[in-house]
Amino acid sequence: MSTESNERPITIRLDPLDKVVHVRAGAPLQDALFALGVEFPCGGRGTCKGCRIKVLKGDLPPTDHDVQKFTEADIAAGWRLACQAHVKEDLVLHVSQWDSPILSDNTAFAFDPQDGLGVAVDLGTTTLVAQLLDLTTGQVLAVRTALNPQARHGGDIMSRVEFGVSAEGQAKLKDLIRREIGRMIRELVTASHVAPAALHRCVIVGNTVMHHLFCGHSVEPLSHYPFETNHLGLQVLTAKDVGWDEFTLRIEFLPCFGGFVGSDIVAGVLATRIHESEQIEVLVDLGTNGEMIMGNRHGLFCAATAAGPAFEGARIYMGMRAATGAISRVHVRDGRLVCDVIGEGTPRGICGSGLVDAVAGALDLGLVLPNGRLLDGAKKMHLLDPVVLSQTDIRQLQLAKGAISAGVQLLAQRCGTTTDGVARLHLAGAFGNYINVSSARRIGLLPMAEEKIVASGNAALHGAKLALFSRDTERLCAPILKLTEHMTLSSDPKFQDVYVDEMSFPASGV
Amino acid sequence: MSNITELYDAILTGNHKKAVEITDTALKGGQDPKELVDKYMIPAMDEVGRRFEANEYFVPELLIAARAMKGALNLVRPLLLAQKVAPAGRVVIGTVKGDLHDIGKNLVAAMLEGGGFEIIDLGVDVSAEKFVAAIKEKGANVVCLSALLTTTMPGMKDIIKAIETAGARKQVKVMVGGAPVTKQYADQIGADGFSDNASGAVTEARRLLGVG
């Protein structure tokens, strides 16, 4: 790892979207592009060409992966794999997958050209992503990201609900999010020089709390058991309803499964198409709620597993989001743990993927025992000064990974099989895209053979984009909702036993 | 043939089979059941609690130890009853209405049971009326309220009010706990005791009842 990192930010312009992002020298291009909704179908392993980009201006030396994947002529023309690239100087890039919303991983989704333009929005608890699409060609015309302005009234989902339970709180959260998304859409329109009247549709996906807050439904029922609400269905609003007066577009917030499993997961099913699969597949979102859905075309079961925020670096002593200064990767080399830092400067903390790697490596080196104890009763483990991992951090990880792993096992039981009978595990969400799959398996987070695990990128946004091309969103989602049974895992008498069993780490690598 | 002093280690390491075996042999050999509990079993669970607080033990180790303890206790309990040995206290415990979180509450119940308390576990999503009814019916002197959500935590206050209204407030010490609950909040709603971990709950219950 180089310590002499250049502190000058590098400017990356995405053509023809008029979008500029700034990153530190040496930063992986994947980090910058993922935030904009660029998908990495193989999980950034350089095995597909789904994330390919064309360098229009600037120098991005080809990597070994590029040499393998592209012809000499392609490389000379500027084609690279975004997932393998580290930026060293200002660049102007063209993102190939935005030429059409269908990923180049050969998923055969026949999209139905529509009139006008549409916006797909992934409304996350923390971040927002909006893409403007030409519905005739499928091209992405512009993209905007922002932080969810509601976050100042509670970072995690339950504190957001708590704030939104009062009438004033709810009105405030509703106004904040409607205004922010409206602002993003205005920017998208301005950036791509189109008339506001050309915008016909907007499809939004998000968890059930975000769904209720945006659509103006009370979140009070989501604040306590049984977490049931009467407004789970597809919500259709006009631009006037939400105060976007210069537009005439139809706004559709996709339906939700239940109190803790929202339309982002419905969209994830649309993207991964597990509801059409003959084999049993599962989609897992490694976030605070740990939502998952498993099954096949004959039936699906979904659940939330309350994994907690450890994967997002919260409640970890030196935890942080995957940003500059975070230890994001840890490898074992010559019997020692070696850390990679985002931005290659002085480390400031550790993010979820680094945490999983560090514990996996420490298990292999015997520095952490299968019961989660640090060797010789140590209170902390040094990673890369000044960053340490505390015993309590490992306990937090045990709780989070135990919840996910127990959830997958219980859903498999409901599907009449075991985890061995699950043909494919799709990882959704940002963390799913960053996590090292073999480390995740080493700590027992994903009880599945490595070749069955695929990162599905921002499946929620992808699903929202697919919905934009559907003439009838209600009919598009209906079969998924009809097939799915929403389960409350914690009321399953077996849950505690399986959860507690899964809190321990596997004794040796599998 | 196992030595009776090994009962302590069997519980501490969560060896259910061995704990039951030793207890069975000891009782058949005429060992006083109360002494067995006071000298070996409760001290073993106290050590489990100490290790849990020191982060040496985690949820799995604690639950395995509690299971071994429970196995041994099942043999001893009828004899204690026959001898009219009173438990350290009678505890009604449950997770408040609107909240389904079970594990934290179960840990507290297991540790209290290991500490010599009799446990009446009402489960999860328990209404104020149910708490009041159980306190009166069972003649409990401690009630433990658990909540894991910031949104269900205010229910604790309502339960304390309901206990007051029912005229049972003097009869029981109220203890509260769960991830969002703080000492400050406990004081604010008029609870008697608070703990942020399962082992501390035993110490707190003993303090409130003036035992141990």
XYZ file of C-alpha atoms in Angstrom:
722
model
C 0.000 0.000 0.000
C 1.312 3.358 -0.961
C 1.308 6.043 1.694
C 2.289 8.903 -0.578
C -1.171 9.529 -1.853
C -1.845 12.631 -3.817
C -4.366 14.741 -1.876
C -5.632 16.654 -4.924
C -9.154 15.433 -5.791
C -9.600 13.978 -9.227
C -12.505 14.979 -11.422
C -14.418 12.348 -13.335
C -16.951 13.555 -15.861
C -19.538 11.157 -17.192
C -20.533 11.913 -20.753
C -23.061 12.692 -22.060
C -24.782 12.910 -18.677
C -23.172 16.130 -17.537
C -22.382 14.495 -14.221
C -19.178 15.232 -12.351
C -17.817 13.295 -9.393
C -14.706 13.983 -7.345
C -12.559 11.195 -5.945
C -9.166 10.913 -4.358
C -6.182 9.833 -6.391
C -5.822 6.089 -6.382
C -9.457 5.499 -5.387
C -11.249 2.575 -7.002
C -13.521 3.801 -9.762
C -16.083 1.280 -8.586
C -16.747 3.254 -5.392
C -17.574 6.426 -7.292
C -19.716 4.734 -9.921
C -21.628 2.434 -7.588
C -23.037 5.458 -5.771
C -24.518 6.634 -9.079
C -26.357 3.402 -9.651
C -23.839 1.766 -11.972
C -24.155 -1.981 -11.540
C -21.409 -4.549 -11.251
C -23.057 -7.787 -12.325
C -20.205 -10.073 -11.245
C -19.659 -8.181 -8.019
C -16.608 -6.356 -9.269
C -14.497 -9.448 -9.797
C -13.625 -8.585 -13.352
C -15.285 -11.661 -14.776
C -18.122 -10.089 -16.782
C -18.044 -6.935 -18.837
C -21.232 -5.462 -17.390
C -19.530 -2.402 -15.920
C -17.426 -1.553 -18.981
C -16.617 2.063 -19.598
C -15.021 3.935 -22.458
C -12.354 6.484 -21.635
C -13.091 9.554 -23.740
C -10.471 11.814 -22.219
C -7.543 11.193 -19.866
C -5.369 8.171 -19.235
C -6.501 5.003 -17.485
C -3.846 2.323 -17.966
C -5.304 -1.090 -18.855
C -5.169 -3.714 -16.092
C -4.477 -7.445 -16.500
C -8.236 -8.005 -16.441
C -8.713 -5.503 -19.258
C -6.112 -7.305 -21.361
C -7.947 -10.585 -20.830
C -11.435 -9.271 -21.449
C -10.942 -6.862 -24.349
C -9.353 -7.108 -27.768
C -6.353 -4.920 -28.480
C -8.540 -2.740 -30.661
C -11.087 -2.293 -27.845
C -8.360 -1.302 -25.428
C -6.941 1.140 -27.922
C -10.440 2.577 -28.315
C -10.507 3.167 -24.554
C -12.638 0.288 -23.226
C -11.929 -0.715 -19.610
C -13.581 -2.637 -16.774
C -14.747 -0.017 -14.270
C -14.528 -2.499 -11.393
C -10.779 -2.948 -11.807
C -9.794 0.654 -12.402
C -8.046 2.978 -9.967
C -8.069 6.594 -11.048
C -4.858 8.596 -11.227
C -5.900 11.634 -13.228
C -8.930 13.572 -14.470
C -11.110 11.505 -16.781
C -14.099 11.771 -19.056
C -15.940 8.452 -19.242
C -18.851 6.858 -21.017
C -20.767 4.218 -19.046
C -21.811 1.503 -21.462
C -24.656 -0.044 -19.431
C -26.495 3.279 -19.426
C -27.068 2.950 -23.160
C -29.865 0.618 -22.214
C -31.308 -0.372 -18.852
C -30.705 -4.020 -19.572
C -27.458 -5.154 -18.061
C -24.932 -6.703 -20.345
C -24.808 -9.836 -18.221
C -27.116 -11.376 -20.810
C -30.296 -11.164 -18.766
C -32.885 -11.451 -21.474
C -35.410 -8.863 -20.433
C -37.376 -7.741 -23.444
C -38.039 -4.103 -22.762
C -41.036 -2.507 -24.270
C -40.250 0.950 -25.685
C -42.520 3.642 -24.247
C -43.100 7.272 -25.074
C -41.272 10.120 -23.413
C -38.923 10.116 -20.459
C -39.046 8.495 -17.066
C -37.258 8.753 -13.746
C -36.319 5.796 -11.561
C -35.653 6.604 -7.909
C -34.113 4.436 -5.192
C -35.288 6.139 -1.989
C -32.983 4.821 0.704
C -32.999 5.599 4.423
C -29.575 7.189 3.950
C -29.001 7.835 0.259
C -31.067 8.697 -2.788
C -30.304 7.787 -6.399
C -32.316 9.065 -9.341
C -31.777 8.255 -13.015
C -33.481 9.923 -15.966
C -34.201 7.518 -18.827
C -35.309 7.897 -22.404
C -38.156 5.401 -22.477
C -37.954 5.040 -26.254
C -34.321 3.941 -26.399
C -33.722 2.828 -22.819
C -30.787 5.185 -22.511
C -29.848 6.735 -19.165
C -29.714 10.486 -19.837
C -28.667 11.784 -16.446
C -28.121 10.657 -12.898
C -28.215 12.373 -9.511
C -27.419 11.195 -6.000
C -28.132 12.885 -2.696
C -28.328 12.176 0.990
C -31.794 11.642 2.404
C -32.524 14.991 4.104
C -34.739 13.213 6.658
C -31.587 11.788 8.220
C -31.208 14.807 10.485
C -34.358 13.565 12.243
C -32.978 10.115 12.958
C -30.275 8.156 11.174
C -31.686 4.682 11.545
C -35.104 3.555 10.477
C -36.702 3.210 13.928
C -35.688 6.669 15.090
C -37.098 8.010 11.817
C -40.373 6.236 12.597
C -40.317 7.617 16.127
C -39.975 11.152 14.766
C -42.682 10.540 12.168
C -45.281 9.195 14.592
C -46.467 12.690 15.504
C -48.510 14.581 12.911
C -45.984 17.427 12.708
C -43.070 14.996 12.466
C -44.745 13.121 9.668
C -45.565 16.298 7.738
C -41.985 17.481 8.100
C -40.460 14.197 6.870
C -42.922 14.065 3.970
C -42.109 17.598 2.866
C -38.365 17.058 3.159
C -38.275 13.976 0.957
C -40.777 15.216 -1.617
C -38.897 18.476 -1.978
C -35.507 16.764 -2.279
C -36.599 14.273 -4.933
C -38.364 17.092 -6.789
C -35.119 19.062 -6.722
C -33.188 16.063 -8.079
C -35.668 15.585 -10.908
C -35.457 19.281 -11.810
C -31.662 18.921 -11.969
C -31.942 15.807 -14.151
C -34.177 17.673 -16.579
C -31.911 20.715 -16.674
C -28.769 18.627 -17.116
C -30.168 16.764 -20.106
C -31.821 19.807 -21.723
C -35.266 18.238 -22.075
C -38.683 19.821 -21.627
C -40.367 19.118 -18.253
C -43.477 18.056 -20.176
C -41.507 15.205 -21.793
C -41.280 13.526 -18.385
C -44.115 10.992 -18.264
C -43.404 8.679 -15.390
C -41.536 8.345 -12.154
C -41.108 4.991 -10.408
C -39.894 5.084 -6.802
C -38.774 2.171 -4.639
C -37.837 2.146 -0.975
C -38.453 0.393 2.296
C -41.939 0.478 3.813
C -41.185 3.410 6.100
C -39.844 5.500 3.181
C -42.864 4.409 1.125
C -45.296 5.584 3.804
C -43.481 8.833 4.494
C -43.277 9.817 0.821
C -46.879 8.874 0.083
C -48.219 10.609 3.185
C -49.441 7.604 5.152
C -49.078 7.418 8.909
C -46.037 5.455 10.093
C -47.626 4.875 13.498
C -48.649 1.284 12.588
C -44.980 0.625 11.708
C -43.826 1.620 15.183
C -45.013 -1.494 17.012
C -46.035 -5.122 16.641
C -47.736 -6.428 14.527
C -46.233 -3.789 12.161
C -49.235 -4.082 9.857
C -50.518 -1.307 7.641
C -53.337 -0.919 5.143
C -51.229 0.954 2.619
C -48.759 -1.630 1.348
C -50.063 -1.528 -2.219
C -48.864 0.383 -5.264
C -49.309 4.104 -4.617
C -50.076 6.347 -7.578
C -49.687 10.102 -7.201
C -49.664 13.059 -9.555
C -46.936 15.685 -9.689
C -49.443 18.145 -8.259
C -50.093 15.895 -5.263
C -46.467 16.118 -4.237
C -45.919 19.756 -5.180
C -43.812 19.284 -8.323
C -45.939 21.845 -10.122
C -43.990 22.250 -13.372
C -44.352 18.527 -14.166
C -47.315 16.478 -15.304
C -45.797 13.064 -14.666
C -47.437 10.082 -13.018
C -45.626 8.954 -9.857
C -45.737 5.324 -8.831
C -44.297 4.080 -5.566
C -44.008 0.319 -5.960
C -45.865 -1.897 -3.452
C -44.331 -3.377 -0.285
C -44.463 -6.887 1.175
C -44.901 -5.938 4.828
C -43.834 -3.666 7.655
C -40.133 -4.347 7.301
C -39.874 -5.679 3.764
C -40.504 -2.910 1.295
C -40.763 -2.154 -2.390
C -36.980 -2.086 -2.718
C -37.153 -5.849 -2.193
C -40.090 -6.158 -4.615
C -37.899 -4.314 -7.140
C -35.021 -6.636 -6.245
C -37.215 -9.587 -7.207
C -38.085 -7.870 -10.503
C -34.358 -7.447 -11.173
C -33.257 -10.947 -10.168
C -36.449 -12.646 -11.356
C -36.386 -15.246 -8.629
C -40.185 -15.364 -8.928
C -39.750 -16.936 -12.365
C -37.045 -19.374 -11.366
C -37.605 -23.097 -11.279
C -34.867 -23.570 -8.660
C -34.962 -22.049 -5.196
C -33.092 -18.737 -5.022
C -32.708 -16.113 -2.336
C -32.159 -12.355 -2.372
C -30.504 -10.905 0.738
C -30.069 -7.230 1.597
C -27.199 -6.984 4.080
C -28.471 -3.831 5.772
C -29.868 -2.905 9.162
C -33.155 -4.706 8.588
C -31.522 -7.679 6.860
C -34.438 -8.228 4.476
C -34.498 -11.456 2.514
C -36.805 -13.272 0.150
C -36.485 -16.902 -0.880
C -38.331 -19.268 -3.147
C -39.111 -19.901 -6.783
C -41.971 -19.543 -9.248
C -44.167 -21.717 -7.065
C -43.900 -19.597 -3.942
C -41.766 -17.100 -2.042
C -41.196 -16.300 1.622
C -39.857 -12.969 2.805
C -38.688 -11.755 6.187
C -36.680 -9.078 7.936
C -33.989 -10.246 10.336
C -33.022 -7.114 12.317
C -29.312 -7.626 11.709
C -28.486 -4.216 13.138
C -26.109 -1.656 11.687
C -22.761 -3.483 12.126
C -22.372 -4.039 8.364
C -22.681 -0.288 7.864
C -19.913 0.307 10.377
C -22.277 1.625 13.059
C -21.945 0.536 16.707
C -18.408 -0.542 15.849
C -15.778 1.197 18.004
C -13.864 2.631 15.028
C -16.552 1.847 12.502
C -17.371 4.145 9.598
C -19.041 4.098 6.213
C -17.081 2.980 3.169
C -15.464 6.384 2.597
C -11.958 7.828 2.395
C -9.841 6.586 5.272
C -11.839 3.409 5.871
C -10.101 0.044 5.985
C -12.159 -1.680 3.332
C -10.149 -4.846 2.694
C -7.995 -7.035 4.911
C -5.861 -9.897 3.577
C -3.691 -12.483 5.252
C -0.121 -12.278 4.011
C 2.839 -14.109 5.575
C 0.841 -14.890 8.691
C -0.205 -11.289 9.234
C -3.231 -9.119 8.530
C -2.607 -6.556 5.790
C -5.086 -3.697 5.376
C -6.201 -1.695 2.328
C -7.439 1.827 2.991
C -9.878 3.682 0.738
C -7.950 6.639 -0.694
C -4.715 5.054 0.489
C -4.081 7.723 3.152
C -3.964 7.360 6.926
C -6.734 5.043 8.101
C -9.493 6.634 10.156
C -11.671 3.604 10.803
C -13.059 0.397 9.394
C -16.142 -0.195 7.251
C -18.346 -3.267 7.021
C -16.388 -5.087 4.318
C -13.132 -4.498 6.233
C -14.714 -5.779 9.426
C -15.820 -9.014 7.766
C -12.396 -9.468 6.133
C -10.522 -8.720 9.353
C -12.464 -11.247 11.400
C -12.219 -13.874 8.647
C -8.443 -13.384 8.510
C -8.137 -13.375 12.290
C -10.056 -16.660 12.463
C -7.630 -18.213 9.978
C -4.664 -16.956 11.992
C -6.184 -18.121 15.276
C -6.297 -14.551 16.603
C -10.047 -14.886 17.036
C -11.497 -18.152 18.336
C -14.654 -19.756 16.921
C -16.603 -18.581 19.993
C -15.678 -14.997 19.084
C -13.096 -14.456 21.813
C -9.884 -12.662 21.016
C -6.858 -14.843 21.672
C -5.542 -14.778 25.262
C -8.469 -12.670 26.443
C -7.201 -9.586 24.616
C -9.590 -6.627 24.614
C -8.642 -5.441 21.153
C -6.736 -6.367 18.040
C -4.501 -3.932 16.164
C -5.171 -3.644 12.451
C -3.357 -0.629 11.041
C -2.518 2.191 13.421
C -4.542 3.835 14.809
C -7.374 1.463 13.866
C -8.189 -1.398 16.222
C -10.954 -3.961 16.420
C -12.407 -4.426 19.895
C -13.864 -7.552 21.465
C -17.249 -5.790 21.515
C -16.987 -5.139 17.752
C -16.614 -8.854 17.169
C -19.678 -9.458 19.373
C -21.668 -6.975 17.248
C -20.598 -8.802 14.108
C -21.618 -12.131 15.676
C -25.123 -10.751 16.320
C -25.457 -9.365 12.794
C -24.141 -12.383 10.957
C -26.079 -14.759 13.226
C -29.333 -12.988 12.357
C -28.710 -13.159 8.592
C -27.521 -16.738 8.611
C -30.401 -17.873 10.851
C -32.841 -16.054 8.568
C -31.527 -17.819 5.471
C -31.733 -21.194 7.230
C -35.287 -20.697 8.506
C -36.498 -19.471 5.102
C -34.890 -22.539 3.531
C -36.828 -24.708 5.981
C -40.033 -22.919 5.038
C -39.231 -23.682 1.408
C -38.946 -27.336 2.380
C -35.191 -27.542 1.897
C -31.867 -26.664 3.507
C -29.326 -24.033 2.514
C -27.701 -26.687 0.309
C -30.910 -26.821 -1.702
C -30.756 -23.119 -2.525
C -29.360 -22.713 -6.024
C -28.373 -19.059 -5.883
C -27.927 -16.264 -3.373
C -28.235 -12.708 -4.717
C -26.635 -10.019 -2.584
C -28.438 -6.695 -2.836
C -27.424 -3.281 -1.632
C -24.173 -1.389 -1.456
C -22.627 -3.612 1.180
C -23.456 -6.729 -0.806
C -21.482 -5.248 -3.635
C -18.359 -4.576 -1.559
C -18.194 -7.603 0.648
C -15.595 -10.258 -0.046
C -17.647 -13.394 -0.559
C -15.024 -15.805 0.715
C -14.628 -13.772 3.920
C -18.391 -13.718 4.332
C -18.398 -17.486 4.035
C -15.449 -17.834 6.406
C -17.315 -16.088 9.226
C -20.467 -18.095 8.461
C -22.474 -15.086 7.274
C -23.483 -16.714 4.005
C -24.019 -20.443 4.466
C -23.648 -21.219 0.786
C -21.071 -22.446 -1.709
C -19.100 -19.554 -3.179
C -20.143 -20.151 -6.774
C -23.796 -19.800 -5.770
C -23.315 -16.286 -4.395
C -23.727 -13.366 -6.789
C -23.679 -9.651 -6.096
C -26.719 -8.146 -7.773
C -25.629 -4.519 -7.395
C -28.332 -1.963 -6.886
C -31.119 -4.425 -7.580
C -33.686 -1.977 -6.210
C -32.842 0.718 -8.746
C -32.588 -1.847 -11.515
C -36.066 -3.109 -10.630
C -37.427 0.433 -10.617
C -35.996 0.945 -14.102
C -37.624 -2.231 -15.356
C -40.941 -1.028 -13.936
C -40.587 2.181 -15.977
C -40.872 0.073 -19.109
C -43.953 -1.743 -17.983
C -47.312 -0.520 -19.256
C -49.007 -1.730 -16.108
C -46.921 -1.645 -12.942
C -49.740 -3.107 -10.896
C -49.840 -6.155 -13.142
C -46.059 -6.376 -13.176
C -45.848 -6.642 -9.376
C -49.073 -8.560 -8.712
C -47.674 -12.061 -9.375
C -44.747 -11.392 -7.016
C -47.015 -10.167 -4.226
C -49.399 -13.050 -4.754
C -46.610 -15.636 -4.565
C -45.053 -14.191 -1.418
C -45.783 -14.928 2.206
C -44.419 -12.427 4.716
C -42.976 -14.152 7.781
C -42.194 -12.881 11.257
C -39.071 -14.864 12.057
C -38.764 -13.866 15.705
C -42.105 -15.491 16.467
C -40.823 -18.789 15.055
C -40.041 -20.966 18.100
C -36.929 -22.294 16.339
C -35.552 -18.830 15.702
C -33.723 -18.354 18.980
C -31.985 -21.736 18.836
C -30.822 -21.278 15.256
C -29.851 -17.644 15.896
C -27.769 -18.546 18.934
C -26.096 -21.436 17.093
C -25.231 -19.124 14.231
C -23.608 -16.525 16.492
C -20.476 -18.676 16.650
C -17.933 -18.755 13.834
C -17.177 -21.902 11.843
C -14.132 -23.644 13.337
C -12.294 -23.811 10.029
C -12.675 -22.532 6.507
C -15.119 -24.475 4.394
C -18.286 -41.210 39.696
C -18.012 -37.461 39.573
C -17.042 -35.259 42.441
C -19.711 -32.824 43.601
C -17.332 -29.868 43.233
C -17.334 -30.568 39.509
C -20.936 -29.350 39.390
C -19.604 -25.810 39.433
C -17.431 -26.469 36.367
C -20.144 -28.420 34.586
C -22.505 -25.436 34.780
C -19.792 -22.907 33.998
C -18.833 -24.764 30.820
C -22.423 -25.579 29.948
C -22.087 -29.356 30.222
C -25.765 -30.180 30.617
C -25.376 -33.934 30.788
C -22.698 -33.830 33.429
C -24.488 -31.210 35.528
C -27.615 -33.345 35.649
C -25.605 -36.503 36.403
C -23.692 -34.982 39.303
C -26.823 -33.430 40.773
C -28.731 -36.675 40.495
C -25.945 -38.689 42.172
C -25.501 -36.108 44.912
C -29.196 -35.963 45.747
C -29.444 -39.742 45.820
C -26.456 -39.728 48.146
C -28.384 -37.563 50.566
C -26.866 -34.180 49.700
C -28.882 -31.237 51.012
C -30.589 -29.655 47.955
C -30.373 -26.114 49.293
C -26.648 -26.440 49.891
C -26.213 -27.788 46.374
C -27.907 -24.714 44.972
C -26.230 -22.170 47.235
C -22.707 -23.590 47.219
C -22.276 -24.746 43.637
C -25.040 -23.791 41.259
C -25.631 -20.114 42.056
C -21.897 -19.367 42.364
C -21.357 -21.024 38.967
C -24.009 -18.806 37.352
C -22.582 -15.759 39.116
C -19.244 -16.563 37.491
C -21.011 -16.982 34.133
C -22.465 -13.519 34.680
C -19.081 -12.065 35.556
C -17.542 -13.518 32.397
C -20.438 -12.232 30.311
C -19.993 -8.722 31.665
C -16.254 -8.919 31.046
C -17.015 -9.868 27.413
C -15.344 -13.259 27.910
C -18.643 -15.078 27.488
C -21.178 -14.253 24.819
C -24.841 -15.094 24.291
C -24.219 -18.713 23.204
C -21.998 -19.564 26.214
C -24.448 -17.887 28.566
C -27.418 -19.795 27.192
C -25.596 -23.131 27.255
C -24.613 -22.560 30.888
C -28.178 -21.560 31.732
C -29.458 -24.736 30.114
C -27.101 -26.878 32.223
C -28.224 -24.951 35.292
C -31.852 -25.497 34.408
C -31.333 -29.239 33.974
C -29.820 -29.484 37.463
C -32.421 -27.160 38.917
C -35.269 -29.309 37.615
C -34.051 -32.141 39.856
C -33.592 -29.926 42.892
C -36.747 -27.835 42.674
C -39.315 -30.415 43.879
C -37.122 -31.130 46.926
C -36.789 -27.438 47.722
C -40.557 -27.095 47.485
C -41.029 -30.043 49.838
C -38.625 -28.419 52.299
C -40.547 -25.148 51.883
C -37.362 -23.346 50.886
C -38.423 -19.967 49.506
C -36.874 -18.695 46.276
C -34.739 -15.538 46.360
C -37.681 -13.778 44.826
C -40.624 -14.303 42.508
C -40.182 -12.514 39.191
C -42.767 -11.758 36.511
C -40.953 -10.954 33.254
C -42.062 -10.042 29.747
C -41.443 -7.924 26.657
C -43.867 -5.004 26.489
C -46.801 -4.659 24.119
C -45.925 -3.990 20.488
C -42.470 -5.509 20.853
C -41.521 -9.017 19.794
C -37.911 -9.132 20.910
C -37.345 -12.245 22.876
C -33.685 -13.018 23.299
C -32.621 -10.237 25.662
C -35.591 -10.989 27.869
C -34.780 -14.717 27.819
C -31.187 -14.027 28.848
C -32.334 -11.994 31.833
C -34.839 -14.707 32.790
C -32.148 -17.402 32.532
C -29.691 -15.438 34.662
C -32.311 -14.653 37.301
C -33.348 -18.276 37.431
C -29.700 -19.219 37.785
C -29.493 -16.686 40.593
C -32.139 -18.541 42.577
C -35.225 -16.582 41.541
C -38.525 -18.129 40.505
C -39.465 -16.954 37.025
C -42.912 -16.383 35.539
C -42.197 -15.597 31.877
C -45.142 -13.964 30.104
C -43.387 -13.970 26.710
C -43.494 -11.101 24.207
C -46.066 -8.454 23.217
C -47.439 -8.448 26.789
C -50.153 -5.936 27.704
C -50.274 -3.942 30.939
C -53.329 -5.924 32.039
C -51.465 -9.209 31.658
C -48.555 -7.927 33.729
C -50.905 -6.731 36.467
C -52.882 -9.976 36.508
C -49.724 -12.105 36.745
C -48.233 -9.967 39.535
C -51.417 -10.334 41.601
C -52.057 -13.984 40.851
C -48.532 -15.200 41.461
C -47.724 -12.866 44.335
C -44.600 -11.630 42.534
C -42.239 -9.228 44.275
C -40.253 -8.257 41.152
C -41.497 -7.392 37.665
C -39.065 -7.057 34.744
C -40.122 -5.100 31.646
C -38.161 -5.430 28.420
C -38.356 -3.292 25.252
C -36.007 -3.262 22.280
C -37.629 -0.558 20.181
C -37.558 3.158 20.882
C -41.183 3.182 19.810
C -42.375 0.535 22.295
C -40.271 1.690 25.249
C -42.859 4.329 26.325
C -45.210 1.392 27.029
C -43.156 0.713 30.181
C -44.466 3.898 31.728
C -48.058 2.847 31.057
C -47.444 -0.533 32.672
C -46.032 1.072 35.812
C -49.136 3.305 35.925
C -51.412 0.279 35.512
C -49.640 -1.487 38.385
C -50.184 1.615 40.533
C -53.842 1.868 39.546
C -54.343 -1.790 40.413
C -52.920 -1.132 43.862
C -49.987 -3.499 43.365
C -47.162 -0.970 43.172
C -46.062 -1.495 46.801
C -45.955 -5.253 46.281
C -43.372 -5.269 43.454
C -40.059 -3.768 42.537
C -40.113 -2.725 38.873
C -37.002 -3.360 36.792
C -36.621 -2.187 33.183
C -34.132 -3.026 30.444
C -33.539 -3.378 26.706
C -31.315 -1.701 24.113
C -32.877 1.816 24.103
C -33.512 1.930 27.887
C -31.167 4.050 30.027
C -30.769 4.583 33.777
C -32.077 8.089 33.237
C -35.194 6.810 31.496
C -35.747 4.244 34.257
C -35.644 7.006 36.875
C -37.871 9.246 34.802
C -40.703 6.707 34.562
C -40.403 5.741 38.218
C -38.874 2.276 37.835
C -36.962 0.915 40.838
C -34.170 -0.832 39.000
C -32.332 -0.890 35.684
C -29.632 -2.990 34.074
C -28.052 -2.846 30.646
C -27.090 -6.515 30.699
C -28.452 -9.869 31.817
C -25.909 -10.448 34.550
C -26.361 -6.984 36.044
C -30.088 -7.704 36.305
C -29.360 -10.392 38.932
C -27.254 -8.019 41.020
C -29.939 -5.371 40.697
C -32.796 -7.713 41.697
C -30.824 -8.871 44.742
C -30.130 -5.272 45.709
C -33.788 -4.291 45.395
C -34.963 -7.203 47.524
C -32.089 -6.919 49.973
C -31.005 -10.535 49.415
C -27.664 -12.140 48.565
